[in-house]
Tab-separated table of C-alpha atoms and ligand atoms in Angstrom:
chain	number	residue	atom	x	y	z
P	256	MET	CA	80.139	86.689	110.867
P	257	SER	CA	82.732	85.757	108.796
P	258	SER	CA	83.348	82.656	107.002
P	259	LEU	CA	85.493	81.159	104.656
P	260	PHE	CA	83.112	81.483	101.857
P	261	GLU	CA	83.132	85.010	102.257
P	262	LEU	CA	87.023	85.275	102.014
P	263	GLU	CA	87.057	82.685	99.298
P	264	GLN	CA	84.525	84.691	97.356
P	265	LYS	CA	86.981	88.174	97.684
P	266	ILE	CA	89.442	86.687	96.597
P	267	LEU	CA	88.053	85.329	93.529
P	268	LEU	CA	87.148	88.997	92.571
P	269	TYR	CA	89.908	90.035	91.954
P	270	ASN	CA	92.119	86.924	90.762
P	271	PRO	CA	89.658	84.492	89.102
P	272	SER	CA	92.365	81.491	88.757
P	273	ALA	CA	92.905	81.832	92.600
P	274	ASP	CA	93.765	78.887	93.904
P	275	ILE	CA	91.433	78.213	96.266
P	276	ALA	CA	91.816	74.743	97.203
P	277	PHE	CA	95.404	75.685	98.461
P	278	LEU	CA	93.625	78.361	100.434
P	279	ARG	CA	90.738	75.731	101.358
P	280	LYS	CA	93.877	73.337	102.647
P	281	ALA	CA	95.307	75.985	105.119
P	282	TYR	CA	91.806	77.595	106.375
P	283	ASN	CA	91.824	73.153	107.087
P	284	PHE	CA	94.961	73.205	108.777
P	285	ALA	CA	95.139	76.195	110.408
P	286	GLU	CA	90.880	75.044	111.683
P	287	ASN	CA	92.514	72.074	112.897
P	288	ALA	CA	95.714	73.130	115.007
P	289	HIS	CA	93.324	75.915	117.329
P	290	ARG	CA	89.955	74.101	117.806
P	291	GLY	CA	89.600	73.819	121.313
P	292	GLN	CA	91.431	77.797	121.658
P	293	LYS	CA	89.442	80.481	121.650
P	294	ARG	CA	89.378	83.726	121.974
P	295	ILE	CA	89.101	86.670	125.034
P	296	SER	CA	85.833	87.546	122.941
P	297	GLY	CA	85.068	83.593	123.710
P	298	GLU	CA	85.059	82.841	119.909
P	299	ASP	CA	86.792	79.620	118.608
P	300	TYR	CA	90.766	81.058	117.869
P	301	ILE	CA	90.243	80.761	114.095
P	302	VAL	CA	87.805	83.697	113.497
P	303	HIS	CA	91.601	85.699	114.150
P	304	PRO	CA	93.329	83.770	111.795
P	305	LEU	CA	90.022	84.417	109.164
P	306	ALA	CA	89.665	87.969	109.913
P	307	ILE	CA	93.655	89.133	109.303
P	308	ALA	CA	93.310	86.847	105.884
P	309	ILE	CA	90.408	88.352	104.999
P	310	ILE	CA	91.414	92.144	105.085
P	311	LEU	CA	94.532	90.583	103.190
P	312	ALA	CA	92.089	89.510	100.796
P	313	GLU	CA	90.649	93.638	100.928
P	314	LEU	CA	94.916	94.777	99.454
P	315	GLN	CA	94.222	92.318	96.837
P	316	LEU	CA	97.358	90.292	98.121
P	317	ASP	CA	99.031	87.027	96.049
P	318	ILE	CA	97.802	83.340	97.797
P	319	LYS	CA	100.244	82.633	99.501
P	320	THR	CA	100.209	85.731	101.829
P	321	VAL	CA	96.409	85.074	102.293
P	322	ALA	CA	97.519	81.628	103.313
P	323	ALA	CA	100.419	82.727	105.510
P	324	GLY	CA	98.404	85.124	107.554
P	325	LEU	CA	95.629	81.840	108.170
P	326	LEU	CA	98.278	80.030	109.739
P	327	HIS	CA	101.219	82.985	111.301
P	328	ASP	CA	99.619	81.358	114.135
P	329	VAL	CA	99.858	77.801	114.251
P	330	VAL	CA	103.367	77.723	115.205
P	331	GLU	CA	103.271	80.377	118.080
P	332	ASP	CA	100.401	78.328	119.227
P	333	THR	CA	100.323	75.036	118.988
P	334	GLY	CA	102.120	72.079	118.696
P	335	VAL	CA	102.750	72.962	114.199
P	336	THR	CA	106.534	73.057	112.827
P	337	LEU	CA	107.831	75.326	110.588
P	338	ALA	CA	109.153	72.275	109.092
P	339	ASP	CA	105.354	71.085	108.782
P	340	ILE	CA	104.862	74.251	107.081
P	341	GLU	CA	106.752	73.682	104.889
P	342	ASN	CA	105.778	70.239	103.645
P	343	ASN	CA	102.076	71.218	102.896
P	344	PHE	CA	102.152	74.962	101.578
P	345	GLY	CA	106.104	74.808	100.002
P	346	SER	CA	108.627	77.313	101.611
P	347	GLU	CA	107.801	80.944	101.151
P	348	VAL	CA	104.637	80.389	102.638
P	349	ALA	CA	106.929	79.107	105.335
P	350	ARG	CA	109.271	81.429	105.305
P	351	MET	CA	106.878	84.088	105.924
P	352	VAL	CA	104.309	82.360	108.781
P	353	ASP	CA	108.276	82.309	110.662
P	354	GLY	CA	108.479	86.356	110.266
P	355	VAL	CA	105.320	86.889	111.650
P	356	THR	CA	106.410	84.391	114.405
P	357	LYS	CA	109.292	86.081	115.294
P	358	LEU	CA	107.932	89.205	115.209
P	359	GLY	CA	105.164	88.420	117.489
P	360	LYS	CA	108.149	86.798	119.993
P	361	LEU	CA	110.484	90.298	121.014
P	362	GLN	CA	109.543	91.191	124.379
P	363	PHE	CA	111.957	93.500	126.374
P	364	GLN	CA	111.807	95.480	129.785
P	365	SER	CA	110.953	98.885	129.373
P	366	ARG	CA	108.979	100.901	126.748
P	367	GLU	CA	110.814	102.460	124.965
P	368	GLU	CA	113.278	99.420	124.135
P	369	ARG	CA	110.361	97.245	122.625
P	370	GLN	CA	110.065	99.669	120.307
P	371	ALA	CA	113.092	100.639	119.318
P	372	GLU	CA	114.207	96.712	119.341
P	373	ASN	CA	110.757	95.940	117.174
P	374	LEU	CA	111.113	98.912	114.508
P	375	ARG	CA	114.709	97.820	113.447
P	376	LYS	CA	113.327	93.763	113.731
P	377	MET	CA	110.850	94.862	111.703
P	378	PHE	CA	112.282	96.892	109.125
P	379	LEU	CA	114.824	94.030	108.454
P	380	ALA	CA	112.355	91.695	108.173
P	381	MET	CA	110.378	93.615	106.030
P	382	ALA	CA	113.895	93.890	104.277
P	383	LYS	CA	113.476	89.762	103.139
P	384	ASP	CA	109.271	90.050	102.905
P	385	ILE	CA	107.536	93.292	103.614
P	386	ARG	CA	104.594	90.514	103.444
P	387	VAL	CA	105.421	90.060	106.240
P	388	ILE	CA	104.744	93.517	107.892
P	389	LEU	CA	101.388	93.359	106.743
P	390	ILE	CA	100.183	90.251	107.743
P	391	LYS	CA	101.706	92.122	111.521
P	392	LEU	CA	99.437	95.169	110.577
P	393	ALA	CA	96.083	92.946	109.128
P	394	ASP	CA	96.804	91.518	112.531
P	395	ARG	CA	97.459	94.254	114.574
P	396	LEU	CA	94.156	95.556	112.746
P	397	HIS	CA	91.859	92.818	113.985
P	398	ASN	CA	93.325	93.146	116.749
P	399	LEU	CA	91.869	96.448	117.502
P	400	ARG	CA	88.926	96.197	116.131
P	401	THR	CA	88.007	93.391	118.981
P	402	LEU	CA	89.998	95.453	121.653
P	403	GLN	CA	86.562	95.437	123.894
P	404	PHE	CA	87.346	92.990	125.252
P	405	GLN	CA	90.431	93.788	126.995
P	406	SER	CA	91.404	95.058	130.286
P	407	GLU	CA	91.844	98.666	129.959
P	408	ARG	CA	95.473	98.798	131.837
P	409	LYS	CA	95.567	96.362	127.971
P	410	GLN	CA	93.729	98.544	126.585
P	411	LYS	CA	95.372	101.603	126.608
P	412	GLU	CA	98.742	100.112	126.091
P	413	VAL	CA	97.841	98.102	122.184
P	414	ALA	CA	96.318	101.488	121.269
P	415	GLU	CA	99.648	103.474	122.370
P	416	GLU	CA	101.624	101.432	120.685
P	417	THR	CA	99.673	101.727	117.381
P	418	LEU	CA	100.194	105.200	117.464
P	419	VAL	CA	103.488	105.221	117.944
P	420	PHE	CA	104.099	102.588	116.410
P	421	PHE	CA	101.466	100.552	113.300
P	422	ALA	CA	99.931	103.792	112.292
P	423	PRO	CA	103.443	105.231	110.748
P	424	LEU	CA	104.262	102.166	109.658
P	425	ALA	CA	101.362	102.103	107.445
P	426	HIS	CA	101.204	105.587	106.323
P	427	ARG	CA	105.173	105.133	105.273
P	428	LEU	CA	103.710	102.146	103.259
P	429	GLY	CA	101.194	104.055	101.954
P	430	ILE	CA	98.139	102.598	102.865
P	431	TYR	CA	95.921	104.825	104.142
P	432	LYS	CA	93.112	102.308	104.519
P	433	ILE	CA	94.145	100.776	107.118
P	434	LYS	CA	96.701	103.914	108.437
P	435	TRP	CA	93.232	105.628	109.132
P	436	GLU	CA	91.115	102.971	111.118
P	437	LEU	CA	94.754	101.916	113.191
P	438	GLU	CA	94.597	105.679	113.869
P	439	ASP	CA	90.862	105.786	114.896
P	440	LEU	CA	89.884	103.115	116.751
P	441	SER	CA	93.424	103.422	119.151
P	442	PHE	CA	92.295	107.596	119.386
P	443	ARG	CA	89.154	105.839	120.877
P	444	TYR	CA	90.475	103.853	123.429
P	445	LYS	CA	93.620	106.219	124.434
P	446	GLU	CA	91.353	109.272	124.872
P	447	PRO	CA	88.147	107.913	125.470
P	448	GLU	CA	86.604	111.024	126.294
P	449	GLN	CA	88.395	112.865	123.811
P	450	TYR	CA	86.987	110.841	121.367
P	451	GLN	CA	84.066	110.671	122.123
P	452	HIS	CA	83.300	114.590	122.314
P	453	LEU	CA	84.458	114.913	118.885
P	454	LYS	CA	82.583	111.960	117.701
P	455	MET	CA	79.485	114.499	119.056
P	456	GLN	CA	80.173	117.854	118.042
P	457	ILE	CA	80.672	116.294	114.737
P	458	ALA	CA	77.559	115.012	114.443
P	459	LYS	CA	75.993	117.407	115.273
P	460	THR	CA	77.427	119.490	112.191
P	461	ARG	CA	77.119	116.661	109.770
P	462	ALA	CA	74.042	117.685	108.030
P	463	LYS	CA	74.851	121.197	107.190
P	464	ARG	CA	78.441	120.136	106.404
P	465	GLU	CA	77.291	117.528	104.091
P	466	GLU	CA	74.480	120.155	102.522
P	467	TYR	CA	77.614	122.530	101.218
P	468	ILE	CA	79.874	119.571	100.544
P	469	GLN	CA	76.815	118.239	97.920
P	470	GLU	CA	76.620	121.885	96.726
P	471	VAL	CA	80.418	121.797	95.149
P	472	ILE	CA	79.947	118.571	94.250
P	473	ARG	CA	77.252	120.016	91.759
P	474	LEU	CA	78.857	122.729	91.153
P	475	LEU	CA	81.834	121.116	89.466
P	476	ALA	CA	80.174	118.189	87.980
P	477	GLU	CA	78.185	120.591	86.047
P	478	LYS	CA	81.623	122.233	84.609
P	479	LEU	CA	83.605	118.900	84.579
P	480	ASN	CA	80.495	117.590	82.525
P	481	ALA	CA	80.323	120.622	79.607
P	482	VAL	CA	84.212	120.379	79.274
P	483	ASN	CA	83.832	116.379	78.654
P	484	ILE	CA	85.958	114.906	81.644
P	485	ARG	CA	84.754	112.184	82.863
P	486	ALA	CA	84.907	112.201	86.716
P	487	GLU	CA	83.353	110.369	89.646
P	488	ILE	CA	83.253	113.299	92.564
P	489	GLN	CA	82.473	112.031	96.337
P	490	GLY	CA	82.336	113.749	99.837
P	491	ARG	CA	84.969	112.625	102.239
P	492	PRO	CA	84.712	112.711	105.871
P	493	LYS	CA	87.865	112.680	107.437
P	494	ASN	CA	89.352	110.219	109.093
P	495	LEU	CA	88.399	111.992	113.465
P	496	TYR	CA	92.628	111.566	114.949
P	497	SER	CA	93.131	113.363	112.110
P	498	ILE	CA	91.049	115.716	112.802
P	499	TYR	CA	91.919	115.549	116.350
P	500	GLN	CA	95.352	116.016	116.126
P	501	LYS	CA	95.324	119.177	114.021
P	502	MET	CA	93.215	120.513	116.794
P	503	VAL	CA	95.530	119.869	119.522
P	504	GLU	CA	98.377	121.482	117.170
P	505	GLN	CA	96.856	124.391	116.191
P	506	GLN	CA	94.978	124.953	118.917
P	507	LYS	CA	91.428	125.129	117.246
P	508	GLU	CA	87.925	124.036	118.047
P	509	LEU	CA	86.434	122.971	115.355
P	510	LYS	CA	84.190	124.999	114.048
P	511	ASP	CA	87.675	126.475	112.967
P	512	ILE	CA	88.849	123.272	111.525
P	513	PHE	CA	87.598	123.931	107.798
P	514	ASP	CA	88.715	121.054	106.385
P	515	VAL	CA	86.716	118.320	108.616
P	516	GLN	CA	85.314	116.830	104.971
P	517	ALA	CA	86.513	117.535	101.641
P	518	VAL	CA	85.900	116.205	98.034
P	519	ARG	CA	88.164	114.022	95.847
P	520	VAL	CA	87.443	114.059	92.291
P	521	LEU	CA	88.828	110.246	90.249
P	522	VAL	CA	88.998	110.863	86.287
P	523	ASP	CA	90.314	108.451	84.287
P	524	THR	CA	93.862	110.177	83.332
P	525	VAL	CA	96.505	112.927	84.063
P	526	LYS	CA	96.092	114.686	81.886
P	527	ASP	CA	92.460	114.735	83.298
P	528	CYS	CA	93.549	115.213	86.792
P	529	TYR	CA	95.203	118.868	85.150
P	530	GLY	CA	91.846	120.254	83.715
P	531	ALA	CA	90.217	119.253	87.032
P	532	LEU	CA	92.615	121.607	88.708
P	533	GLY	CA	91.664	124.239	85.823
P	534	ILE	CA	87.838	123.713	86.114
P	535	ALA	CA	88.036	123.901	90.106
P	536	HIS	CA	90.222	126.949	90.161
P	537	THR	CA	87.818	129.430	87.327
P	538	LEU	CA	84.868	128.168	89.843
P	539	TRP	CA	86.533	129.566	93.173
P	540	LYS	CA	89.457	130.550	94.109
P	541	PRO	CA	92.979	129.198	95.170
P	542	ILE	CA	93.910	129.592	99.077
P	543	PRO	CA	97.577	130.078	97.911
P	544	GLY	CA	100.461	128.529	99.479
P	545	ARG	CA	97.222	125.253	99.738
P	546	PHE	CA	97.894	123.723	96.105
P	547	LYS	CA	99.938	120.467	96.002
P	548	ASP	CA	100.986	118.357	92.540
P	549	TYR	CA	102.215	115.297	94.719
P	550	ILE	CA	101.085	113.834	90.488
P	551	ALA	CA	104.822	115.661	89.214
P	552	MET	CA	106.398	114.749	92.560
P	553	PRO	CA	104.993	111.689	94.252
P	554	LYS	CA	105.296	111.252	97.654
P	555	SER	CA	107.603	108.168	99.654
P	556	ASN	CA	105.000	106.011	99.959
P	557	MET	CA	103.928	106.714	96.295
P	558	TYR	CA	100.647	108.715	96.926
P	559	GLN	CA	99.911	110.693	93.503
P	560	SER	CA	97.353	113.172	93.932
P	561	LEU	CA	96.541	117.223	92.905
P	562	HIS	CA	95.420	118.702	96.617
P	563	THR	CA	94.627	122.358	96.533
P	564	THR	CA	92.170	124.163	98.822
P	565	VAL	CA	90.011	126.667	96.935
P	566	ILE	CA	87.173	129.169	98.627
P	567	GLY	CA	83.970	127.404	97.898
P	568	PRO	CA	80.436	128.794	96.629
P	569	ASN	CA	79.423	129.782	100.416
P	570	GLY	CA	82.665	131.182	101.631
P	571	GLU	CA	84.178	128.582	103.184
P	572	PRO	CA	87.484	127.595	102.013
P	573	VAL	CA	86.409	123.657	100.904
P	574	GLU	CA	90.666	120.873	100.507
P	575	ILE	CA	89.260	119.103	96.446
P	576	GLN	CA	92.150	115.634	96.205
P	577	ILE	CA	92.372	115.385	92.288
P	578	ARG	CA	93.355	111.504	91.069
P	579	THR	CA	93.092	108.752	88.480
P	580	TRP	CA	91.433	105.710	89.526
P	581	ASP	CA	94.810	103.750	89.401
P	582	MET	CA	96.307	106.460	91.846
P	583	HIS	CA	93.587	106.302	94.103
P	584	ARG	CA	94.290	102.042	94.539
P	585	VAL	CA	97.731	103.581	95.921
P	586	ALA	CA	96.140	106.533	97.842
P	587	GLU	CA	94.489	103.362	100.261
P	588	TYR	CA	96.670	100.411	99.487
P	589	GLY	CA	100.104	101.722	98.497
P	590	ILE	CA	102.604	99.064	98.770
P	591	ALA	CA	99.526	96.768	98.682
P	592	ALA	CA	99.029	98.170	95.321
P	593	HIS	CA	101.435	97.062	93.258
P	594	TRP	CA	101.735	93.726	94.173
P	595	LYS	CA	101.077	91.025	91.296
P	596	TYR	CA	99.141	88.046	92.176
P	597	LYS	CA	100.106	86.339	89.232
P	598	GLU	CA	100.204	82.338	90.047
P	599	GLY	CA	103.604	80.798	88.884
P	600	LYS	CA	107.098	81.288	87.384
P	601	GLN	CA	106.059	85.007	86.115
P	602	GLY	CA	104.734	86.423	89.193
P	603	ASP	CA	107.218	85.033	91.000
P	604	GLN	CA	109.885	87.250	89.328
P	605	ASP	CA	107.688	89.977	88.914
P	606	LEU	CA	107.537	90.037	92.117
P	607	ASP	CA	111.160	89.457	92.865
P	608	LYS	CA	111.284	93.081	91.026
P	609	LYS	CA	108.864	94.177	93.467
P	610	LEU	CA	111.110	93.343	96.709
P	611	ALA	CA	114.267	95.191	95.290
P	612	TRP	CA	112.635	98.146	94.557
P	613	LEU	CA	111.310	97.972	97.875
P	614	ARG	CA	114.526	97.337	99.410
P	615	GLN	CA	115.844	100.733	98.048
P	616	MET	CA	112.614	102.579	98.743
P	617	MET	CA	113.036	101.148	101.617
P	618	ASP	CA	116.728	101.703	102.844
P	619	PHE	CA	117.477	104.441	105.413
P	620	GLN	CA	120.569	105.254	104.743
P	621	HIS	CA	119.587	106.361	101.564
P	622	ASP	CA	116.203	108.828	102.334
P	623	ALA	CA	117.596	110.216	105.340
P	624	ARG	CA	115.422	113.061	105.103
P	625	ASP	CA	112.451	111.098	104.925
P	626	ALA	CA	113.927	108.848	107.425
P	627	ARG	CA	114.254	111.791	110.204
P	628	GLU	CA	110.798	112.874	109.325
P	629	PHE	CA	109.437	109.026	110.098
P	630	MET	CA	111.381	108.894	113.692
P	631	GLU	CA	110.100	112.316	114.520
P	632	ASN	CA	106.800	110.973	113.490
P	633	LEU	CA	107.826	107.877	115.589
P	634	LYS	CA	109.506	109.823	118.660
P	635	ILE	CA	112.146	107.260	118.747
P	636	ASP	CA	115.336	108.053	117.104
P	637	LEU	CA	116.897	104.476	115.748
P	638	PHE	CA	120.463	105.446	115.178
P	639	SER	CA	120.806	106.310	119.370
P	640	GLN	CA	122.765	102.715	119.914
B	192	LIG	P1	98.004	118.519	105.312
B	192	LIG	O1	96.560	118.971	105.123
B	192	LIG	O2	98.985	119.593	105.426
B	192	LIG	O3	98.108	117.475	105.452
B	192	LIG	O4	98.551	118.385	103.073
B	192	LIG	P2	98.326	117.610	102.900
B	192	LIG	O5	97.634	118.910	101.421
B	192	LIG	O6	100.023	117.135	102.159
B	192	LIG	O7	97.759	116.369	103.302
B	192	LIG	C1	95.980	116.694	102.182
B	192	LIG	C2	95.209	115.830	103.577
B	192	LIG	O8	95.737	114.815	101.851
B	192	LIG	C3	95.965	114.385	104.433
B	192	LIG	O9	94.894	115.207	105.583
B	192	LIG	C4	95.201	113.315	104.467
B	192	LIG	O10	93.855	113.556	104.298
B	192	LIG	C5	95.889	114.044	102.602
B	192	LIG	N1	97.200	112.272	102.296
B	192	LIG	C6	98.201	113.082	102.669
B	192	LIG	N2	99.218	112.604	102.547
B	192	LIG	C7	98.700	111.347	102.351
B	192	LIG	C8	99.394	110.067	101.645
B	192	LIG	O11	100.366	109.637	101.514
B	192	LIG	N3	98.080	108.926	100.862
B	192	LIG	C9	96.928	109.260	101.452
B	192	LIG	N4	96.254	108.405	101.261
B	192	LIG	N5	96.429	110.295	101.783
B	192	LIG	C10	97.263	111.678	102.704
């Protein structure tokens, strides 16, 4: 089971000068406030805010956000007021807790209405402080991880809402690490039979696929080494839900989906990215139309990478992603990767600049094409009301 100690260790790894006393104070405050409350699992309630704080620490967020994660439910669920939070932890943490509490309170009659309204409020809140959204995503992720304790009806509802709203939100913010986990967990509860079936099928063919990928990695590593490009090459299993979506969209069986497993090449510099691409294309023939240069043209969620699909050594296609380590961090953590965890004045100024930039980026009016794409994902027409 997770502990405060584990949380502290995670934070100290990326922020050795973090104010651990402040964090402990937030933990003790939350633990006190929730004392006696239980999760449906029967565990003490504090395990939930603690798990959220750990997810936020894995995103390497600043200590105030982690503290707000610990405290996010106290105003809603206990006698503690926002003024208490402000007195003890300052206005920044209080504002975040308030933002999360407000989002949690939204309840509407029909599901459609609830989602559309939620969406708008979410974005309004985000324009003020995007960290509120990150806490909300962490909250949803932990609720999904512990969804087995809920009724079947509730499981389906949460899964559906996650696929329609929270996973696309994580996508939009570029936080793929969370997006993938949200999707796979939701898929498991929304379509339990399809999920289990696909999982089994993939497990059955895993050994053969991995053998092939290892061969690709070996050949590529050899050539990169020969031209002095330092690289780490990883075999990359794709998340189940994206495979399932491809099967449904393209009406194909698993055996006809070629990029079930792919290869990722991590290098030090942009120059090496293009160098590695050249090597891959001399080793194997690229499939026309499958090359994408998201380094020269980053996606609106800031994702950067080179993508190509080649006909690999045994004649089967392999997808290859090439990026620098810095790009890799953004690919996994998205917006959260841009956070400064510096404490004090300088840190705050940096944060202000980032937030101003984010507001601009998230402004739908200035981003009509992407907004449409996003809305299509969500199947909600924001402009209809
Ligand atoms: P697709 O196969 O037609 O979707 O072509 P893409 O080249 O756009 O994407 C290929 C794979 O790259 C996807 O299946 C994802 O695994 C990954 N990918 C695409 N966009 C993103 C992104 O914004 N962030 C991250 N982390 N991965 C992405």
